[in-house]
GROMACS .gro file of C-alpha atoms in nm:
model
  438
    1MET     CA    1  -2.236   8.837   3.075
    2THR     CA    2  -2.606   8.831   2.976
    3LYS     CA    3  -2.558   9.138   2.755
    4ASP     CA    4  -2.260   8.980   2.578
    5ARG     CA    5  -2.462   8.663   2.520
    6SER     CA    6  -2.748   8.872   2.378
    7ILE     CA    7  -2.518   9.043   2.127
    8TRP     CA    8  -2.366   8.713   2.015
    9ALA     CA    9  -2.711   8.555   1.983
   10VAL     CA   10  -2.821   8.837   1.752
   11LEU     CA   11  -2.505   8.807   1.543
   12PHE     CA   12  -2.539   8.427   1.511
   13ARG     CA   13  -2.906   8.456   1.414
   14VAL     CA   14  -2.843   8.728   1.155
   15PHE     CA   15  -2.549   8.542   1.006
   16GLY     CA   16  -2.749   8.219   0.993
   17LYS     CA   17  -3.038   8.390   0.816
   18VAL     CA   18  -2.799   8.550   0.566
   19LEU     CA   19  -2.651   8.208   0.478
   20VAL     CA   20  -2.995   8.048   0.434
   21ALA     CA   21  -3.113   8.347   0.230
   22LEU     CA   22  -2.803   8.320   0.011
   23VAL     CA   23  -2.884   7.959  -0.077
   24LEU     CA   24  -3.244   8.052  -0.156
   25LEU     CA   25  -3.134   8.346  -0.373
   26ILE     CA   26  -2.909   8.115  -0.574
   27ALA     CA   27  -3.173   7.842  -0.608
   28ILE     CA   28  -3.482   8.054  -0.677
   29PRO     CA   29  -3.378   8.204  -1.017
   30SER     CA   30  -3.367   7.856  -1.170
   31ALA     CA   31  -3.617   7.659  -0.959
   32LEU     CA   32  -3.913   7.898  -0.923
   33PRO     CA   33  -3.950   7.992  -1.294
   34ARG     CA   34  -3.979   7.623  -1.386
   35PHE     CA   35  -4.288   7.596  -1.166
   36MET     CA   36  -4.428   7.888  -1.367
   37GLY     CA   37  -4.377   7.708  -1.698
   38TYR     CA   38  -4.045   7.859  -1.801
   39GLU     CA   39  -3.733   7.687  -1.930
   40VAL     CA   40  -3.412   7.854  -1.810
   41TYR     CA   41  -3.095   7.859  -2.021
   42ASN     CA   42  -2.744   7.985  -1.955
   43ILE     CA   43  -2.618   8.201  -2.241
   44VAL     CA   44  -2.276   8.069  -2.342
   45SER     CA   45  -2.240   8.238  -2.680
   46GLY     CA   46  -2.179   8.603  -2.761
   47SER     CA   47  -2.406   8.593  -3.067
   48MET     CA   48  -2.672   8.808  -2.894
   49GLU     CA   49  -2.442   9.063  -2.732
   50PRO     CA   50  -2.452   9.332  -2.611
   51GLY     CA   51  -2.824   9.296  -2.535
   52ILE     CA   52  -2.789   8.944  -2.394
   53PRO     CA   53  -2.432   8.900  -2.270
   54VAL     CA   54  -2.257   8.569  -2.208
   55GLY     CA   55  -2.343   8.436  -1.862
   56SER     CA   56  -2.701   8.564  -1.866
   57ALA     CA   57  -3.001   8.349  -1.773
   58ALA     CA   58  -3.267   8.343  -2.045
   59TYR     CA   59  -3.625   8.266  -1.940
   60VAL     CA   60  -3.816   8.101  -2.220
   61LYS     CA   61  -4.188   8.017  -2.227
   62TYR     CA   62  -4.361   7.792  -2.479
   63VAL     CA   63  -4.573   7.957  -2.743
   64ASN     CA   64  -4.747   7.825  -3.052
   65PRO     CA   65  -4.488   7.884  -3.329
   66ILE     CA   66  -4.750   8.037  -3.557
   67ASP     CA   67  -4.791   8.321  -3.303
   68VAL     CA   68  -4.422   8.416  -3.305
   69GLU     CA   69  -4.368   8.770  -3.430
   70GLU     CA   70  -4.072   8.910  -3.620
   71GLY     CA   71  -3.828   9.081  -3.387
   72GLN     CA   72  -3.889   8.845  -3.098
   73VAL     CA   73  -3.607   8.635  -2.954
   74ILE     CA   74  -3.683   8.264  -2.965
   75ALA     CA   75  -3.515   7.949  -2.836
   76PHE     CA   76  -3.493   7.666  -3.085
   77LEU     CA   77  -3.312   7.342  -3.153
   78SER     CA   78  -3.038   7.346  -3.415
   79ARG     CA   79  -2.845   7.026  -3.476
   80ASP     CA   80  -2.917   6.913  -3.117
   81SER     CA   81  -2.805   7.246  -2.967
   82VAL     CA   82  -3.033   7.508  -2.808
   83ILE     CA   83  -2.993   7.848  -2.978
   84LEU     CA   84  -3.142   8.186  -2.882
   85HIS     CA   85  -3.162   8.421  -3.181
   86ARG     CA   86  -3.393   8.696  -3.307
   87VAL     CA   87  -3.662   8.625  -3.567
   88MET     CA   88  -3.595   8.823  -3.883
   89LEU     CA   89  -3.864   8.671  -4.107
   90HIS     CA   90  -4.164   8.448  -4.034
   91ASP     CA   91  -4.290   8.250  -4.333
   92ARG     CA   92  -4.620   8.104  -4.216
   93THR     CA   93  -4.678   7.939  -4.553
   94GLN     CA   94  -4.360   7.734  -4.527
   95GLN     CA   95  -4.387   7.719  -4.146
   96THR     CA   96  -4.029   7.840  -4.106
   97LEU     CA   97  -3.853   8.129  -3.934
   98ILE     CA   98  -3.534   8.303  -4.046
   99THR     CA   99  -3.320   8.393  -3.744
  100LYS     CA  100  -3.006   8.589  -3.671
  101GLY     CA  101  -2.785   8.662  -3.374
  102ASP     CA  102  -2.777   9.035  -3.295
  103ALA     CA  103  -2.396   9.027  -3.298
  104ASN     CA  104  -2.370   8.815  -3.614
  105MET     CA  105  -2.311   8.972  -3.954
  106ALA     CA  106  -2.530   8.726  -4.144
  107GLU     CA  107  -2.856   8.543  -4.090
  108ASP     CA  108  -2.841   8.184  -3.968
  109MET     CA  109  -2.771   7.933  -4.242
  110TRP     CA  110  -3.070   7.706  -4.176
  111PRO     CA  111  -3.438   7.815  -4.141
  112VAL     CA  112  -3.605   7.713  -3.816
  113GLY     CA  113  -3.901   7.478  -3.856
  114TYR     CA  114  -4.202   7.495  -3.628
  115ASN     CA  115  -4.110   7.160  -3.473
  116ASP     CA  116  -3.777   7.302  -3.354
  117VAL     CA  117  -3.919   7.609  -3.176
  118ILE     CA  118  -3.896   7.581  -2.797
  119GLY     CA  119  -4.050   7.916  -2.708
  120ILE     CA  120  -4.012   8.293  -2.679
  121MET     CA  121  -3.763   8.455  -2.445
  122ASP     CA  122  -3.954   8.676  -2.200
  123LEU     CA  123  -3.658   8.791  -1.992
  124SER     CA  124  -3.281   8.771  -1.962
  125VAL     CA  125  -3.083   8.850  -1.648
  126PRO     CA  126  -2.704   8.910  -1.666
  127TYR     CA  127  -2.466   8.690  -1.460
  128ILE     CA  128  -2.742   8.461  -1.328
  129GLY     CA  129  -2.676   8.196  -1.594
  130SER     CA  130  -2.314   8.151  -1.491
  131LEU     CA  131  -2.420   8.137  -1.126
  132MET     CA  132  -2.677   7.869  -1.212
  133ASP     CA  133  -2.411   7.665  -1.390
  134VAL     CA  134  -2.195   7.661  -1.080
  135ALA     CA  135  -2.487   7.592  -0.845
  136THR     CA  136  -2.617   7.294  -1.046
  137SER     CA  137  -2.278   7.124  -1.078
  138PHE     CA  138  -2.187   6.848  -0.832
  139MET     CA  139  -1.942   7.062  -0.637
  140GLY     CA  140  -2.183   7.354  -0.648
  141LYS     CA  141  -2.453   7.143  -0.484
  142VAL     CA  142  -2.204   7.028  -0.220
  143TYR     CA  143  -2.109   7.387  -0.140
  144LEU     CA  144  -2.471   7.499  -0.123
  145MET     CA  145  -2.557   7.212   0.111
  146CYS     CA  146  -2.265   7.311   0.331
  147VAL     CA  147  -2.377   7.676   0.344
  148LEU     CA  148  -2.740   7.579   0.415
  149ILE     CA  149  -2.646   7.348   0.703
  150ALA     CA  150  -2.412   7.613   0.845
  151GLY     CA  151  -2.694   7.869   0.834
  152VAL     CA  152  -2.932   7.641   1.023
  153ILE     CA  153  -2.663   7.557   1.282
  154PHE     CA  154  -2.594   7.927   1.346
  155GLN     CA  155  -2.965   7.988   1.403
  156LEU     CA  156  -2.990   7.690   1.641
  157ILE     CA  157  -2.695   7.824   1.840
  158ALA     CA  158  -2.862   8.166   1.853
  159GLY     CA  159  -3.186   8.008   1.976
  160SER     CA  160  -3.000   7.817   2.246
  161MET     CA  161  -2.823   8.132   2.366
  162GLU     CA  162  -3.148   8.331   2.373
  163LYS     CA  163  -3.323   8.053   2.568
  164LYS     CA  164  -3.043   8.040   2.823
  165GLN     CA  165  -3.053   8.416   2.857
  166GLU     CA  166  -3.428   8.409   2.924
  167GLY     CA  167  -3.372   8.142   3.190
  168ASP     CA  168  -3.102   8.346   3.362
  169THR     CA  169  -3.323   8.658   3.364
  170GLY     CA  170  -3.624   8.469   3.503
  171THR     CA  171  -3.423   8.317   3.789
  172LYS     CA  172  -3.296   8.658   3.898
  173ALA     CA  173  -3.642   8.813   3.894
  174GLU     CA  174  -3.783   8.534   4.105
  175ALA     CA  175  -3.499   8.567   4.354
  176ASP     CA  176  -3.596   8.931   4.413
  177THR     CA  177  -3.968   8.866   4.486
  178SER     CA  178  -3.998   8.520   4.637
  179ASP     CA  179  -3.811   8.259   4.830
  180THR     CA  180  -3.990   7.987   4.634
  181PRO     CA  181  -3.751   7.814   4.388
  182ALA     CA  182  -3.837   7.816   4.017
  183PRO     CA  183  -3.987   7.493   3.884
  184ARG     CA  184  -3.750   7.267   3.697
  185GLN     CA  185  -3.804   7.299   3.324
  186SER     CA  186  -3.863   6.992   3.112
  187ASN     CA  187  -3.555   6.853   2.944
  188SER     CA  188  -3.757   6.731   2.643
  189SER     CA  189  -3.705   7.042   2.426
  190SER     CA  190  -3.337   7.056   2.520
  191LYS     CA  191  -3.288   6.695   2.413
  192ILE     CA  192  -3.461   6.759   2.080
  193PHE     CA  193  -3.248   7.065   2.026
  194MET     CA  194  -2.924   6.882   2.107
  195SER     CA  195  -3.018   6.588   1.882
  196LEU     CA  196  -3.093   6.820   1.591
  197PHE     CA  197  -2.776   7.016   1.655
  198VAL     CA  198  -2.561   6.701   1.661
  199ILE     CA  199  -2.721   6.572   1.338
  200LEU     CA  200  -2.664   6.901   1.156
  201LEU     CA  201  -2.311   6.937   1.290
  202THR     CA  202  -2.233   6.581   1.178
  203ALA     CA  203  -2.377   6.649   0.832
  204PHE     CA  204  -2.179   6.971   0.810
  205SER     CA  205  -1.859   6.789   0.910
  206VAL     CA  206  -1.922   6.518   0.649
  207VAL     CA  207  -1.974   6.777   0.375
  208ILE     CA  208  -1.655   6.959   0.475
  209VAL     CA  209  -1.461   6.630   0.470
  210VAL     CA  210  -1.600   6.553   0.122
  211ILE     CA  211  -1.499   6.896  -0.006
  212VAL     CA  212  -1.148   6.873   0.141
  213ASN     CA  213  -1.095   6.522   0.001
  214ILE     CA  214  -1.212   6.625  -0.346
  215ARG     CA  215  -0.987   6.931  -0.341
  216LEU     CA  216  -0.690   6.722  -0.229
  217ASP     CA  217  -0.761   6.472  -0.507
  218TYR     CA  218  -0.782   6.756  -0.760
  219ALA     CA  219  -0.448   6.895  -0.645
  220LYS     CA  220  -0.286   6.550  -0.652
  221GLU     CA  221  -0.415   6.477  -1.003
  222ARG     CA  222  -0.309   6.814  -1.140
  223LYS     CA  223   0.038   6.740  -1.008
  224ILE     CA  224   0.043   6.417  -1.213
  225ASP     CA  225  -0.018   6.616  -1.533
  226ASP     CA  226   0.232   6.887  -1.434
  227ILE     CA  227   0.500   6.625  -1.371
  228ALA     CA  228   0.431   6.469  -1.711
  229ALA     CA  229   0.473   6.806  -1.887
  230ASP     CA  230   0.792   6.887  -1.694
  231THR     CA  231   0.945   6.541  -1.736
  232TYR     CA  232   0.863   6.442  -2.094
  233SER     CA  233   0.836   6.772  -2.283
  234THR     CA  234   1.043   7.085  -2.332
  235THR     CA  235   0.911   7.427  -2.433
  236THR     CA  236   1.121   7.669  -2.636
  237GLU     CA  237   1.072   8.019  -2.780
  238GLU     CA  238   0.997   8.005  -3.152
  239ASP     CA  239   0.924   8.296  -3.387
  240ASN     CA  240   0.833   8.072  -3.682
  241SER     CA  241   0.454   8.024  -3.688
  242LEU     CA  242   0.494   7.675  -3.835
  243LYS     CA  243   0.767   7.574  -3.592
  244CYS     CA  244   0.630   7.403  -3.284
  245PRO     CA  245   0.766   7.545  -2.955
  246LYS     CA  246   0.734   7.206  -2.786
  247THR     CA  247   0.950   6.892  -2.810
  248VAL     CA  248   0.835   6.561  -2.661
  249ASP     CA  249   1.030   6.253  -2.552
  250PHE     CA  250   0.803   5.984  -2.699
  251VAL     CA  251   1.062   5.712  -2.644
  252ALA     CA  252   1.041   5.758  -2.267
  253LEU     CA  253   0.663   5.802  -2.277
  254LYS     CA  254   0.605   5.481  -2.471
  255GLU     CA  255   0.815   5.289  -2.220
  256ILE     CA  256   0.558   5.396  -1.961
  257ASN     CA  257   0.255   5.337  -2.183
  258PRO     CA  258   0.266   5.227  -2.549
  259GLU     CA  259  -0.087   5.365  -2.595
  260ILE     CA  260   0.043   5.723  -2.583
  261ILE     CA  261   0.009   5.841  -2.945
  262GLY     CA  262   0.070   6.215  -2.928
  263TRP     CA  263   0.082   6.539  -2.732
  264LEU     CA  264  -0.155   6.837  -2.735
  265TYR     CA  265  -0.024   7.183  -2.649
  266CYS     CA  266  -0.166   7.536  -2.649
  267GLU     CA  267   0.056   7.814  -2.520
  268GLY     CA  268  -0.093   8.020  -2.237
  269THR     CA  269  -0.356   7.764  -2.139
  270GLU     CA  270  -0.386   7.443  -1.935
  271VAL     CA  271  -0.366   7.237  -2.255
  272ASP     CA  272  -0.033   7.054  -2.227
  273PHE     CA  273  -0.107   6.680  -2.217
  274PRO     CA  274  -0.017   6.342  -2.361
  275ILE     CA  275  -0.286   6.189  -2.585
  276CYS     CA  276  -0.377   5.825  -2.530
  277ALA     CA  277  -0.570   5.579  -2.746
  278THR     CA  278  -0.723   5.238  -2.688
  279ASP     CA  279  -1.005   5.024  -2.829
  280ASN     CA  280  -1.282   5.188  -2.620
  281ASN     CA  281  -1.392   5.531  -2.499
  282ASP     CA  282  -1.423   5.437  -2.133
  283TYR     CA  283  -1.080   5.340  -2.001
  284TYR     CA  284  -0.909   5.679  -2.016
  285LEU     CA  285  -1.209   5.854  -1.863
  286SER     CA  286  -1.079   5.727  -1.528
  287HIS     CA  287  -0.710   5.650  -1.586
  288ALA     CA  288  -0.399   5.866  -1.614
  289TYR     CA  289  -0.163   5.859  -1.910
  290ASP     CA  290   0.048   5.598  -1.727
  291GLY     CA  291  -0.251   5.368  -1.666
  292THR     CA  292  -0.300   5.445  -1.296
  293PRO     CA  293  -0.654   5.523  -1.168
  294LYS     CA  294  -0.733   5.895  -1.192
  295ARG     CA  295  -1.069   6.067  -1.139
  296SER     CA  296  -1.000   6.331  -1.403
  297GLY     CA  297  -0.880   6.074  -1.657
  298SER     CA  298  -0.663   6.157  -1.957
  299ILE     CA  299  -0.686   6.326  -2.293
  300PHE     CA  300  -0.768   6.047  -2.539
  301LEU     CA  301  -0.859   5.977  -2.902
  302GLU     CA  302  -1.197   5.848  -3.020
  303ALA     CA  303  -1.170   5.469  -3.044
  304ALA     CA  304  -1.308   5.471  -3.401
  305ASP     CA  305  -1.029   5.702  -3.524
  306LYS     CA  306  -0.694   5.590  -3.663
  307THR     CA  307  -0.417   5.650  -3.411
  308ASP     CA  308  -0.192   5.821  -3.670
  309PHE     CA  309  -0.452   6.098  -3.722
  310SER     CA  310  -0.491   6.002  -4.088
  311ASP     CA  311  -0.873   6.019  -4.076
  312THR     CA  312  -1.035   6.328  -4.221
  313ASN     CA  313  -1.147   6.427  -3.872
  314SER     CA  314  -1.009   6.294  -3.545
  315VAL     CA  315  -1.200   6.340  -3.220
  316ILE     CA  316  -1.009   6.406  -2.896
  317TYR     CA  317  -1.187   6.391  -2.559
  318GLY     CA  318  -1.108   6.529  -2.214
  319HIS     CA  319  -1.294   6.594  -1.890
  320ASN     CA  320  -1.413   6.941  -1.790
  321MET     CA  321  -1.281   6.957  -1.431
  322LEU     CA  322  -1.419   7.232  -1.209
  323ASP     CA  323  -1.074   7.306  -1.067
  324GLY     CA  324  -0.975   7.432  -1.412
  325SER     CA  325  -0.775   7.127  -1.520
  326MET     CA  326  -0.793   6.901  -1.826
  327PHE     CA  327  -1.023   7.044  -2.098
  328HIS     CA  328  -1.200   7.291  -1.866
  329CYS     CA  329  -1.047   7.582  -2.058
  330LEU     CA  330  -1.215   7.491  -2.391
  331GLU     CA  331  -1.519   7.704  -2.303
  332GLN     CA  332  -1.293   8.010  -2.283
  333TRP     CA  333  -1.291   8.010  -2.663
  334GLN     CA  334  -1.647   8.145  -2.649
  335ASP     CA  335  -1.483   8.482  -2.590
  336GLN     CA  336  -1.372   8.646  -2.916
  337LYS     CA  337  -1.068   8.812  -2.760
  338PHE     CA  338  -0.953   8.486  -2.602
  339TYR     CA  339  -0.987   8.312  -2.937
  340GLU     CA  340  -0.785   8.578  -3.118
  341GLU     CA  341  -0.507   8.538  -2.860
  342HIS     CA  342  -0.519   8.157  -2.886
  343ASP     CA  343  -0.618   8.084  -3.246
  344HIS     CA  344  -0.406   7.772  -3.274
  345MET     CA  345  -0.274   7.469  -3.085
  346TRP     CA  346  -0.011   7.207  -3.160
  347LEU     CA  347  -0.057   6.836  -3.215
  348ILE     CA  348   0.273   6.651  -3.180
  349THR     CA  349   0.312   6.285  -3.276
  350PRO     CA  350   0.619   6.059  -3.293
  351GLU     CA  351   0.615   6.094  -3.674
  352LYS     CA  352   0.481   6.444  -3.746
  353THR     CA  353   0.397   6.778  -3.590
  354TYR     CA  354   0.080   6.969  -3.679
  355ARG     CA  355  -0.038   7.320  -3.616
  356ILE     CA  356  -0.413   7.317  -3.534
  357ASN     CA  357  -0.579   7.626  -3.676
  358ILE     CA  358  -0.897   7.665  -3.469
  359PHE     CA  359  -1.201   7.782  -3.666
  360SER     CA  360  -1.514   7.699  -3.468
  361GLY     CA  361  -1.637   7.641  -3.114
  362TYR     CA  362  -1.989   7.584  -2.979
  363VAL     CA  363  -2.213   7.386  -2.744
  364THR     CA  364  -2.367   7.068  -2.885
  365ASP     CA  365  -2.532   6.746  -2.772
  366ALA     CA  366  -2.322   6.441  -2.686
  367PHE     CA  367  -2.516   6.242  -2.948
  368SER     CA  368  -2.515   6.503  -3.224
  369SER     CA  369  -2.379   6.467  -3.577
  370THR     CA  370  -2.079   6.675  -3.463
  371TYR     CA  371  -1.920   6.345  -3.358
  372THR     CA  372  -1.940   6.188  -3.704
  373VAL     CA  373  -1.606   6.029  -3.799
  374PHE     CA  374  -1.507   6.086  -4.163
  375THR     CA  375  -1.237   5.869  -4.313
  376ASP     CA  376  -1.227   6.061  -4.643
  377TYR     CA  377  -1.284   6.419  -4.753
  378GLY     CA  378  -1.589   6.482  -4.972
  379GLU     CA  379  -1.923   6.663  -5.003
  380LEU     CA  380  -2.048   6.539  -4.665
  381THR     CA  381  -1.731   6.666  -4.501
  382LYS     CA  382  -1.773   7.006  -4.665
  383GLU     CA  383  -2.130   7.027  -4.535
  384TYR     CA  384  -2.005   6.922  -4.191
  385ILE     CA  385  -1.735   7.194  -4.186
  386ASN     CA  386  -1.975   7.462  -4.317
  387ASN     CA  387  -2.220   7.372  -4.041
  388ALA     CA  388  -1.941   7.405  -3.784
  389PHE     CA  389  -1.869   7.755  -3.916
  390SER     CA  390  -2.236   7.855  -3.884
  391LEU     CA  391  -2.256   7.741  -3.519
  392SER     CA  392  -1.934   7.904  -3.399
  393ASP     CA  393  -1.936   8.129  -3.092
  394PHE     CA  394  -1.651   8.336  -3.236
  395TYR     CA  395  -1.555   8.479  -3.572
  396PRO     CA  396  -1.260   8.276  -3.698
  397VAL     CA  397  -0.948   8.431  -3.847
  398TYR     CA  398  -1.024   8.312  -4.200
  399GLU     CA  399  -0.684   8.386  -4.351
  400LYS     CA  400  -0.534   8.144  -4.098
  401CYS     CA  401  -0.799   7.878  -4.150
  402ASP     CA  402  -0.812   7.818  -4.528
  403ILE     CA  403  -1.074   7.554  -4.450
  404LEU     CA  404  -1.235   7.450  -4.777
  405VAL     CA  405  -1.035   7.375  -5.089
  406ASP     CA  406  -1.244   7.196  -5.353
  407GLY     CA  407  -1.106   6.859  -5.450
  408ASP     CA  408  -0.834   6.858  -5.182
  409TYR     CA  409  -0.879   6.519  -5.018
  410SER     CA  410  -0.567   6.558  -4.804
  411GLN     CA  411  -0.727   6.801  -4.558
  412LYS     CA  412  -0.737   6.681  -4.199
  413TYR     CA  413  -0.931   6.815  -3.903
  414VAL     CA  414  -0.955   6.758  -3.529
  415LEU     CA  415  -1.246   6.800  -3.292
  416LEU     CA  416  -1.172   6.867  -2.924
  417SER     CA  417  -1.462   6.778  -2.695
  418THR     CA  418  -1.543   6.822  -2.327
  419CYS     CA  419  -1.850   6.827  -2.101
  420ALA     CA  420  -2.059   7.143  -2.069
  421TYR     CA  421  -2.315   7.218  -1.800
  422ASN     CA  422  -2.573   7.400  -2.011
  423TYR     CA  423  -2.813   7.105  -2.017
  424LYS     CA  424  -2.808   6.728  -1.984
  425ASN     CA  425  -2.554   6.564  -2.217
  426ALA     CA  426  -2.422   6.904  -2.330
  427ARG     CA  427  -2.071   6.924  -2.474
  428TYR     CA  428  -1.842   7.209  -2.573
  429VAL     CA  429  -1.637   7.145  -2.887
  430LEU     CA  430  -1.358   7.312  -3.083
  431HIS     CA  431  -1.291   7.241  -3.450
  432GLY     CA  432  -0.944   7.285  -3.596
  433LYS     CA  433  -0.767   7.219  -3.926
  434LEU     CA  434  -0.435   7.036  -3.922
  435ILE     CA  435  -0.146   7.210  -4.097
  436GLU     CA  436   0.174   7.009  -4.111
  437GLY     CA  437   0.444   7.206  -3.930
  438GLU     CA  438   0.817   7.180  -3.891
   0.00000   0.00000   0.00000
């Protein structure tokens, strides 16, 4: 019996140490470098591939911009986004740097001023960036806490088993050499151990309950969206590229909620939702399309936009849910192959149907100029669209975009926006041009 207990004690201790070490290994790549003066960024764009693949962690240290050398990779701010590109030319007279992504065909459109330089990249490590993204999210922190507590509990159990084994061995030895009974050990350490064990076990149970409840809520809320798609829309096979494969029963939808103004659909993705609109940008962050409370909210139109999509650019928001629902899939457009297989979506309204030709996707700040609402097409709009092209993570299929036509004030665009976890207030956006379909 003692031998069996010894084996189990070793297994519990080893397993506990592995769990604790796992948490430390996940936390150290982002936490420790910051104490050493580094900023750590997750690479979400393929502009520096193959040398720095998507999902890598880039370790950037501040340097005086005047000391930056050509050929070095720097991090810099560009329209409120953090970009990592290689320096092609350093003009110390003008205090600017010309940069380029290794995978890009052309140099970046805008020179980088000294004030926008964050630092030089000293190191990049594949996969770590994606792991950091998961670990720093709310659910990631919950999971890590759960694993850490479990590791400590396993080690406490191992310690208890080893202590009991030592007690059993000592009692037998004394029985062989003396008739004097062993002194009673103090219960103080046992009480401390049991108290700590109960506290950790309670904390572990609470974390597990939180995880289960969140997962159940996710499943329940995804079912709400699935029911909406099955009940109020019908998908058909269409060979015509301007013929939408989706029909929507807006009469029935508007009986449920008159604030439903359209439907967004992209074949082969999670995007298959009603679009709502109201006079603020808060309500549908936490309510379903039918007005009931819902943690993951709805897909909804920017309050400043016209509900008939007649503005030059219309902004559509949706949450980035970690279970893959809502607008979580937008970041998949960072991958060139995924974009080429999903280069368009469909915007369906009670009056018209539009094909959305996607031409740009990138990470930006929640307060950046990307969210400017244009009511008319003009020079500022052209500059806005050109800037979107320059920031894109993928090369758009230009023959399908036909973005800029001088003097054509009828052009309409949409911007799809969701949260990103690259930095505080980060967003991932997709730009698309509306083409009236059949």
